[in-house]
């Protein structure tokens, strides 16, 4: 059973608009969350992360929001640019000790139209 | 600083053949991982290592073996390749289990 779910396989957005990518998790032990971006024929690259002690983290055009009670996080990209077209993976892990390997969602393919 | 490198980039195997994929990292990371990516399935963890000399099974370990004899290298072996192992394979490393992972460029493997 998937512990990290990205329920939208794809998302299409107009350039300049906001892109919102969603991620849900089920394991209450998860307390650290990461987003990765992947272009075709390349490996994923780390984009932004958030700890459960925060509910928001910003880095330029990228903001991640965390709703712990709903076990939900979202990545906002504002404004969206054609170069943001990629697959975005959400990952969740635990910092509370032990060998807790991050669990990845299946990804959301974002297409930003000029 | 090369980061994470993978060898080879492409490979075509016949069913039953064997091969080894090599991953190397120069960041002195403790943790290393092997994933496979298939359409609609995201990144699935095959095996991982929490340090030199250690290995552990991930989500989809069957048909694969791994070794971590040196801290900087993590090898993935296919003893008898099957068409179901046609995939793109990614290696990654991280300093801590929860920390961001650095990925290699991938190996595209086709088994006919």
PDB file of C-alpha atoms in Angstrom:
ATOM      1  CA  UNK A   1       0.000   0.000   0.000  1.00  0.00           C
ATOM      2  CA  UNK A   2       1.349   3.403  -0.968  1.00  0.00           C
ATOM      3  CA  UNK A   3       2.388   5.475   2.039  1.00  0.00           C
ATOM      4  CA  UNK A   4       2.980   8.538  -0.145  1.00  0.00           C
ATOM      5  CA  UNK A   5       0.440   9.340  -2.817  1.00  0.00           C
ATOM      6  CA  UNK A   6       0.443  11.848  -5.617  1.00  0.00           C
ATOM      7  CA  UNK A   7      -3.032  11.430  -6.965  1.00  0.00           C
ATOM      8  CA  UNK A   8      -2.637  13.600 -10.055  1.00  0.00           C
ATOM      9  CA  UNK A   9      -0.434  11.907 -12.657  1.00  0.00           C
ATOM     10  CA  UNK A  10      -0.356  15.096 -14.724  1.00  0.00           C
ATOM     11  CA  UNK A  11      -1.052  18.808 -14.526  1.00  0.00           C
ATOM     12  CA  UNK A  12      -1.232  21.393 -17.293  1.00  0.00           C
ATOM     13  CA  UNK A  13      -0.810  25.108 -16.509  1.00  0.00           C
ATOM     14  CA  UNK A  14      -0.463  28.311 -18.490  1.00  0.00           C
ATOM     15  CA  UNK A  15       2.787  30.236 -18.230  1.00  0.00           C
ATOM     16  CA  UNK A  16       2.615  32.896 -15.526  1.00  0.00           C
ATOM     17  CA  UNK A  17      -0.101  31.114 -13.564  1.00  0.00           C
ATOM     18  CA  UNK A  18       0.265  29.175 -10.324  1.00  0.00           C
ATOM     19  CA  UNK A  19       1.028  25.441 -10.361  1.00  0.00           C
ATOM     20  CA  UNK A  20      -0.122  23.449  -7.338  1.00  0.00           C
ATOM     21  CA  UNK A  21       1.128  19.901  -6.926  1.00  0.00           C
ATOM     22  CA  UNK A  22      -0.332  17.803  -4.145  1.00  0.00           C
ATOM     23  CA  UNK A  23       0.950  14.944  -2.019  1.00  0.00           C
ATOM     24  CA  UNK A  24      -0.721  12.887   0.720  1.00  0.00           C
ATOM     25  CA  UNK A  25       0.899  10.542   3.215  1.00  0.00           C
ATOM     26  CA  UNK A  26      -0.417   7.974   5.646  1.00  0.00           C
ATOM     27  CA  UNK A  27       2.433   7.230   8.047  1.00  0.00           C
ATOM     28  CA  UNK A  28       2.343   9.505  11.108  1.00  0.00           C
ATOM     29  CA  UNK A  29       6.050   8.778  11.710  1.00  0.00           C
ATOM     30  CA  UNK A  30       6.972  10.906   8.682  1.00  0.00           C
ATOM     31  CA  UNK A  31       8.305  14.275   9.818  1.00  0.00           C
ATOM     32  CA  UNK A  32      10.466  15.442   6.929  1.00  0.00           C
ATOM     33  CA  UNK A  33       9.262  15.974   3.395  1.00  0.00           C
ATOM     34  CA  UNK A  34      11.095  16.653   0.173  1.00  0.00           C
ATOM     35  CA  UNK A  35      10.239  17.545  -3.407  1.00  0.00           C
ATOM     36  CA  UNK A  36      12.367  16.498  -6.352  1.00  0.00           C
ATOM     37  CA  UNK A  37      12.200  17.597  -9.959  1.00  0.00           C
ATOM     38  CA  UNK A  38      13.066  15.328 -12.876  1.00  0.00           C
ATOM     39  CA  UNK A  39      13.662  16.244 -16.497  1.00  0.00           C
ATOM     40  CA  UNK A  40      13.569  13.529 -19.193  1.00  0.00           C
ATOM     41  CA  UNK A  41      16.799  11.525 -19.523  1.00  0.00           C
ATOM     42  CA  UNK A  42      18.205  13.018 -16.304  1.00  0.00           C
ATOM     43  CA  UNK A  43      18.264  11.976 -12.669  1.00  0.00           C
ATOM     44  CA  UNK A  44      15.937  13.655 -10.163  1.00  0.00           C
ATOM     45  CA  UNK A  45      17.275  16.745  -8.415  1.00  0.00           C
ATOM     46  CA  UNK A  46      16.324  18.026  -4.993  1.00  0.00           C
ATOM     47  CA  UNK A  47      14.049  21.064  -5.066  1.00  0.00           C
ATOM     48  CA  UNK A  48      12.799  21.979  -1.600  1.00  0.00           C
ATOM     49  CA  UNK A  49      12.073  20.378   1.746  1.00  0.00           C
ATOM     50  CA  UNK A  50      10.049  21.021   4.880  1.00  0.00           C
ATOM     51  CA  UNK A  51      10.247  19.766   8.422  1.00  0.00           C
ATOM     52  CA  UNK A  52       7.119  18.983  10.405  1.00  0.00           C
ATOM     53  CA  UNK A  53       7.936  21.766  12.842  1.00  0.00           C
ATOM     54  CA  UNK A  54       7.051  24.218  10.083  1.00  0.00           C
ATOM     55  CA  UNK A  55       3.952  24.620   7.967  1.00  0.00           C
ATOM     56  CA  UNK A  56       5.565  26.574   5.135  1.00  0.00           C
ATOM     57  CA  UNK A  57       8.922  26.850   3.444  1.00  0.00           C
ATOM     58  CA  UNK A  58       9.799  29.168   0.571  1.00  0.00           C
ATOM     59  CA  UNK A  59      12.620  29.227  -1.934  1.00  0.00           C
ATOM     60  CA  UNK A  60      12.156  31.783  -4.666  1.00  0.00           C
ATOM     61  CA  UNK A  61       9.192  30.820  -6.836  1.00  0.00           C
ATOM     62  CA  UNK A  62       8.722  27.545  -4.936  1.00  0.00           C
ATOM     63  CA  UNK A  63       6.753  27.209  -1.705  1.00  0.00           C
ATOM     64  CA  UNK A  64       5.874  24.023   0.099  1.00  0.00           C
ATOM     65  CA  UNK A  65       2.950  23.943   2.526  1.00  0.00           C
ATOM     66  CA  UNK A  66       2.449  21.226   5.119  1.00  0.00           C
ATOM     67  CA  UNK A  67      -0.855  20.378   6.806  1.00  0.00           C
ATOM     68  CA  UNK A  68       0.037  17.798   9.438  1.00  0.00           C
ATOM     69  CA  UNK A  69      -3.487  17.167  10.644  1.00  0.00           C
ATOM     70  CA  UNK A  70      -4.580  16.317   7.105  1.00  0.00           C
ATOM     71  CA  UNK A  71      -1.310  14.531   6.294  1.00  0.00           C
ATOM     72  CA  UNK A  72      -1.095  16.634   3.175  1.00  0.00           C
ATOM     73  CA  UNK A  73       1.539  18.766   1.545  1.00  0.00           C
ATOM     74  CA  UNK A  74       1.547  20.870  -1.567  1.00  0.00           C
ATOM     75  CA  UNK A  75       4.138  22.514  -3.780  1.00  0.00           C
ATOM     76  CA  UNK A  76       3.249  25.905  -5.235  1.00  0.00           C
ATOM     77  CA  UNK A  77       5.147  27.342  -8.172  1.00  0.00           C
ATOM     78  CA  UNK A  78       4.483  31.029  -8.824  1.00  0.00           C
ATOM     79  CA  UNK A  79       4.750  32.181 -11.529  1.00  0.00           C
ATOM     80  CA  UNK A  80       5.043  28.994 -13.582  1.00  0.00           C
ATOM     81  CA  UNK A  81       7.549  28.997 -16.432  1.00  0.00           C
ATOM     82  CA  UNK A  82       7.938  26.620 -19.414  1.00  0.00           C
ATOM     83  CA  UNK A  83      11.263  25.473 -17.923  1.00  0.00           C
ATOM     84  CA  UNK A  84       9.325  24.134 -14.931  1.00  0.00           C
ATOM     85  CA  UNK A  85       7.859  21.410 -17.153  1.00  0.00           C
ATOM     86  CA  UNK A  86       9.099  18.207 -15.529  1.00  0.00           C
ATOM     87  CA  UNK A  87       8.019  15.333 -13.317  1.00  0.00           C
ATOM     88  CA  UNK A  88       7.805  16.260  -9.641  1.00  0.00           C
ATOM     89  CA  UNK A  89       8.237  13.637  -6.938  1.00  0.00           C
ATOM     90  CA  UNK A  90       7.180  14.030  -3.352  1.00  0.00           C
ATOM     91  CA  UNK A  91       9.117  12.057  -0.712  1.00  0.00           C
ATOM     92  CA  UNK A  92       8.591  11.548   3.010  1.00  0.00           C
ATOM     93  CA  UNK A  93      10.947  10.335   5.724  1.00  0.00           C
ATOM     94  CA  UNK A  94      11.464  10.254   9.465  1.00  0.00           C
ATOM     95  CA  UNK A  95      14.260  11.939  11.432  1.00  0.00           C
ATOM     96  CA  UNK A  96      13.409  10.175  14.659  1.00  0.00           C
ATOM     97  CA  UNK A  97      16.189   7.646  14.508  1.00  0.00           C
ATOM     98  CA  UNK A  98      16.649   4.270  12.937  1.00  0.00           C
ATOM     99  CA  UNK A  99      17.171   3.609   9.275  1.00  0.00           C
ATOM    100  CA  UNK A 100      14.034   5.228   7.947  1.00  0.00           C
ATOM    101  CA  UNK A 101      14.507   5.341   4.207  1.00  0.00           C
ATOM    102  CA  UNK A 102      12.474   7.986   2.343  1.00  0.00           C
ATOM    103  CA  UNK A 103       9.364   6.843   0.526  1.00  0.00           C
ATOM    104  CA  UNK A 104       8.583   8.403  -2.852  1.00  0.00           C
ATOM    105  CA  UNK A 105       5.275   9.121  -4.509  1.00  0.00           C
ATOM    106  CA  UNK A 106       4.729   8.121  -8.140  1.00  0.00           C
ATOM    107  CA  UNK A 107       5.190  11.625  -9.443  1.00  0.00           C
ATOM    108  CA  UNK A 108       3.163  14.331 -11.169  1.00  0.00           C
ATOM    109  CA  UNK A 109       4.062  15.426 -14.680  1.00  0.00           C
ATOM    110  CA  UNK A 110       3.763  19.207 -14.944  1.00  0.00           C
ATOM    111  CA  UNK A 111       3.430  20.850 -18.344  1.00  0.00           C
ATOM    112  CA  UNK A 112       3.633  24.642 -18.498  1.00  0.00           C
ATOM    113  CA  UNK A 113       2.312  26.022 -21.762  1.00  0.00           C
ATOM    114  CA  UNK A 114       3.785  29.259 -23.171  1.00  0.00           C
TER     115      UNK A 114
ATOM    116  CA  UNK B   1      33.161  17.342  -7.770  1.00  0.00           C
ATOM    117  CA  UNK B   2      31.458  14.785 -10.021  1.00  0.00           C
ATOM    118  CA  UNK B   3      28.650  14.006  -7.538  1.00  0.00           C
ATOM    119  CA  UNK B   4      27.059  10.660  -8.405  1.00  0.00           C
ATOM    120  CA  UNK B   5      28.122   8.855 -11.553  1.00  0.00           C
ATOM    121  CA  UNK B   6      26.685   5.706 -13.114  1.00  0.00           C
ATOM    122  CA  UNK B   7      28.246   3.254 -15.572  1.00  0.00           C
ATOM    123  CA  UNK B   8      27.099   2.351 -18.192  1.00  0.00           C
ATOM    124  CA  UNK B   9      24.544   4.848 -19.510  1.00  0.00           C
ATOM    125  CA  UNK B  10      22.842   2.361 -21.837  1.00  0.00           C
ATOM    126  CA  UNK B  11      22.876  -1.410 -22.143  1.00  0.00           C
ATOM    127  CA  UNK B  12      20.988  -4.059 -24.084  1.00  0.00           C
ATOM    128  CA  UNK B  13      21.001  -7.587 -22.685  1.00  0.00           C
ATOM    129  CA  UNK B  14      19.557 -10.859 -23.856  1.00  0.00           C
ATOM    130  CA  UNK B  15      17.382 -12.826 -21.457  1.00  0.00           C
ATOM    131  CA  UNK B  16      19.551 -14.850 -19.102  1.00  0.00           C
ATOM    132  CA  UNK B  17      22.656 -12.687 -19.427  1.00  0.00           C
ATOM    133  CA  UNK B  18      24.233 -11.058 -16.411  1.00  0.00           C
ATOM    134  CA  UNK B  19      25.621  -7.605 -15.818  1.00  0.00           C
ATOM    135  CA  UNK B  20      26.738  -5.192 -13.124  1.00  0.00           C
ATOM    136  CA  UNK B  21      25.820  -1.538 -12.857  1.00  0.00           C
ATOM    137  CA  UNK B  22      28.349   0.648 -11.097  1.00  0.00           C
ATOM    138  CA  UNK B  23      27.536   3.707  -9.008  1.00  0.00           C
ATOM    139  CA  UNK B  24      30.188   5.987  -7.576  1.00  0.00           C
ATOM    140  CA  UNK B  25      29.877   9.059  -5.344  1.00  0.00           C
ATOM    141  CA  UNK B  26      32.544  11.502  -4.240  1.00  0.00           C
ATOM    142  CA  UNK B  27      30.643  13.238  -1.426  1.00  0.00           C
ATOM    143  CA  UNK B  28      31.613  10.790   1.335  1.00  0.00           C
ATOM    144  CA  UNK B  29      27.949   9.941   1.862  1.00  0.00           C
ATOM    145  CA  UNK B  30      27.003   7.068   4.137  1.00  0.00           C
ATOM    146  CA  UNK B  31      23.766   6.090   2.439  1.00  0.00           C
ATOM    147  CA  UNK B  32      23.454   4.805  -1.112  1.00  0.00           C
ATOM    148  CA  UNK B  33      20.416   3.585  -3.014  1.00  0.00           C
ATOM    149  CA  UNK B  34      19.387   1.842  -6.202  1.00  0.00           C
ATOM    150  CA  UNK B  35      15.998   2.658  -7.758  1.00  0.00           C
ATOM    151  CA  UNK B  36      14.211   1.645 -10.884  1.00  0.00           C
ATOM    152  CA  UNK B  37      11.799   3.907 -12.711  1.00  0.00           C
ATOM    153  CA  UNK B  38       9.019   2.505 -14.852  1.00  0.00           C
ATOM    154  CA  UNK B  39       6.171   4.416 -16.523  1.00  0.00           C
ATOM    155  CA  UNK B  40       3.438   5.253 -14.010  1.00  0.00           C
ATOM    156  CA  UNK B  41       5.297   3.583 -11.150  1.00  0.00           C
ATOM    157  CA  UNK B  42       7.536   6.374  -9.947  1.00  0.00           C
ATOM    158  CA  UNK B  43      10.816   5.524  -8.236  1.00  0.00           C
ATOM    159  CA  UNK B  44      10.888   2.101  -6.625  1.00  0.00           C
ATOM    160  CA  UNK B  45      13.678   1.233  -4.223  1.00  0.00           C
ATOM    161  CA  UNK B  46      15.549  -1.962  -5.097  1.00  0.00           C
ATOM    162  CA  UNK B  47      18.298  -2.116  -2.457  1.00  0.00           C
ATOM    163  CA  UNK B  48      20.083   0.364  -0.267  1.00  0.00           C
ATOM    164  CA  UNK B  49      23.136   0.617   1.965  1.00  0.00           C
ATOM    165  CA  UNK B  50      23.588   2.480   5.242  1.00  0.00           C
ATOM    166  CA  UNK B  51      27.362   2.306   5.143  1.00  0.00           C
ATOM    167  CA  UNK B  52      30.376   0.472   3.796  1.00  0.00           C
ATOM    168  CA  UNK B  53      29.906  -3.281   3.969  1.00  0.00           C
ATOM    169  CA  UNK B  54      26.136  -3.107   4.566  1.00  0.00           C
ATOM    170  CA  UNK B  55      23.178  -3.722   2.260  1.00  0.00           C
ATOM    171  CA  UNK B  56      19.431  -4.030   2.764  1.00  0.00           C
ATOM    172  CA  UNK B  57      16.413  -4.881   0.643  1.00  0.00           C
ATOM    173  CA  UNK B  58      14.041  -2.262  -0.629  1.00  0.00           C
ATOM    174  CA  UNK B  59      10.610  -2.536  -2.153  1.00  0.00           C
ATOM    175  CA  UNK B  60      11.510  -4.602  -5.260  1.00  0.00           C
ATOM    176  CA  UNK B  61      14.710  -6.589  -4.548  1.00  0.00           C
ATOM    177  CA  UNK B  62      13.949  -9.847  -6.381  1.00  0.00           C
ATOM    178  CA  UNK B  63      16.331 -10.635  -9.227  1.00  0.00           C
ATOM    179  CA  UNK B  64      18.971  -8.167  -8.047  1.00  0.00           C
ATOM    180  CA  UNK B  65      21.999  -8.313  -5.790  1.00  0.00           C
ATOM    181  CA  UNK B  66      24.165  -5.491  -4.468  1.00  0.00           C
ATOM    182  CA  UNK B  67      27.508  -4.946  -2.840  1.00  0.00           C
ATOM    183  CA  UNK B  68      29.167  -2.015  -1.059  1.00  0.00           C
ATOM    184  CA  UNK B  69      32.767  -3.033  -0.571  1.00  0.00           C
ATOM    185  CA  UNK B  70      33.984   0.565  -0.648  1.00  0.00           C
ATOM    186  CA  UNK B  71      32.141   3.545   0.789  1.00  0.00           C
ATOM    187  CA  UNK B  72      32.141   5.417  -2.490  1.00  0.00           C
ATOM    188  CA  UNK B  73      30.852   2.565  -4.668  1.00  0.00           C
ATOM    189  CA  UNK B  74      27.553   0.694  -4.796  1.00  0.00           C
ATOM    190  CA  UNK B  75      27.173  -2.107  -7.333  1.00  0.00           C
ATOM    191  CA  UNK B  76      23.903  -3.524  -8.628  1.00  0.00           C
ATOM    192  CA  UNK B  77      24.017  -6.974 -10.201  1.00  0.00           C
ATOM    193  CA  UNK B  78      21.581  -8.841 -12.383  1.00  0.00           C
ATOM    194  CA  UNK B  79      22.527 -12.522 -12.406  1.00  0.00           C
ATOM    195  CA  UNK B  80      20.016 -13.676 -15.024  1.00  0.00           C
ATOM    196  CA  UNK B  81      18.305 -10.800 -16.766  1.00  0.00           C
ATOM    197  CA  UNK B  82      14.595 -10.976 -17.578  1.00  0.00           C
ATOM    198  CA  UNK B  83      12.489  -8.723 -19.852  1.00  0.00           C
ATOM    199  CA  UNK B  84      10.665  -7.487 -16.719  1.00  0.00           C
ATOM    200  CA  UNK B  85      13.943  -5.839 -15.681  1.00  0.00           C
ATOM    201  CA  UNK B  86      13.822  -3.499 -18.663  1.00  0.00           C
ATOM    202  CA  UNK B  87      13.824  -0.131 -16.928  1.00  0.00           C
ATOM    203  CA  UNK B  88      15.770   3.003 -16.131  1.00  0.00           C
ATOM    204  CA  UNK B  89      17.977   2.534 -13.087  1.00  0.00           C
ATOM    205  CA  UNK B  90      19.009   5.395 -10.822  1.00  0.00           C
ATOM    206  CA  UNK B  91      21.594   5.414  -8.112  1.00  0.00           C
ATOM    207  CA  UNK B  92      21.492   7.983  -5.322  1.00  0.00           C
ATOM    208  CA  UNK B  93      23.397   8.887  -2.182  1.00  0.00           C
ATOM    209  CA  UNK B  94      22.702  10.903   0.958  1.00  0.00           C
ATOM    210  CA  UNK B  95      24.473  11.797   4.179  1.00  0.00           C
ATOM    211  CA  UNK B  96      21.569  10.793   6.399  1.00  0.00           C
ATOM    212  CA  UNK B  97      18.609   8.505   5.828  1.00  0.00           C
ATOM    213  CA  UNK B  98      16.162  11.427   5.894  1.00  0.00           C
ATOM    214  CA  UNK B  99      18.310  13.962   4.037  1.00  0.00           C
ATOM    215  CA  UNK B 100      18.124  14.988   0.413  1.00  0.00           C
ATOM    216  CA  UNK B 101      19.385  12.436  -2.030  1.00  0.00           C
ATOM    217  CA  UNK B 102      21.756  13.150  -4.902  1.00  0.00           C
ATOM    218  CA  UNK B 103      20.939  11.126  -7.981  1.00  0.00           C
ATOM    219  CA  UNK B 104      23.068   9.891 -10.838  1.00  0.00           C
ATOM    220  CA  UNK B 105      22.069  10.400 -14.491  1.00  0.00           C
ATOM    221  CA  UNK B 106      20.565   6.924 -14.847  1.00  0.00           C
ATOM    222  CA  UNK B 107      21.213   3.721 -16.796  1.00  0.00           C
ATOM    223  CA  UNK B 108      18.720   2.682 -19.451  1.00  0.00           C
ATOM    224  CA  UNK B 109      18.613  -1.118 -19.582  1.00  0.00           C
ATOM    225  CA  UNK B 110      16.732  -3.129 -22.178  1.00  0.00           C
ATOM    226  CA  UNK B 111      16.393  -6.898 -21.850  1.00  0.00           C
ATOM    227  CA  UNK B 112      15.236  -8.694 -24.991  1.00  0.00           C
TER     228      UNK B 112
END
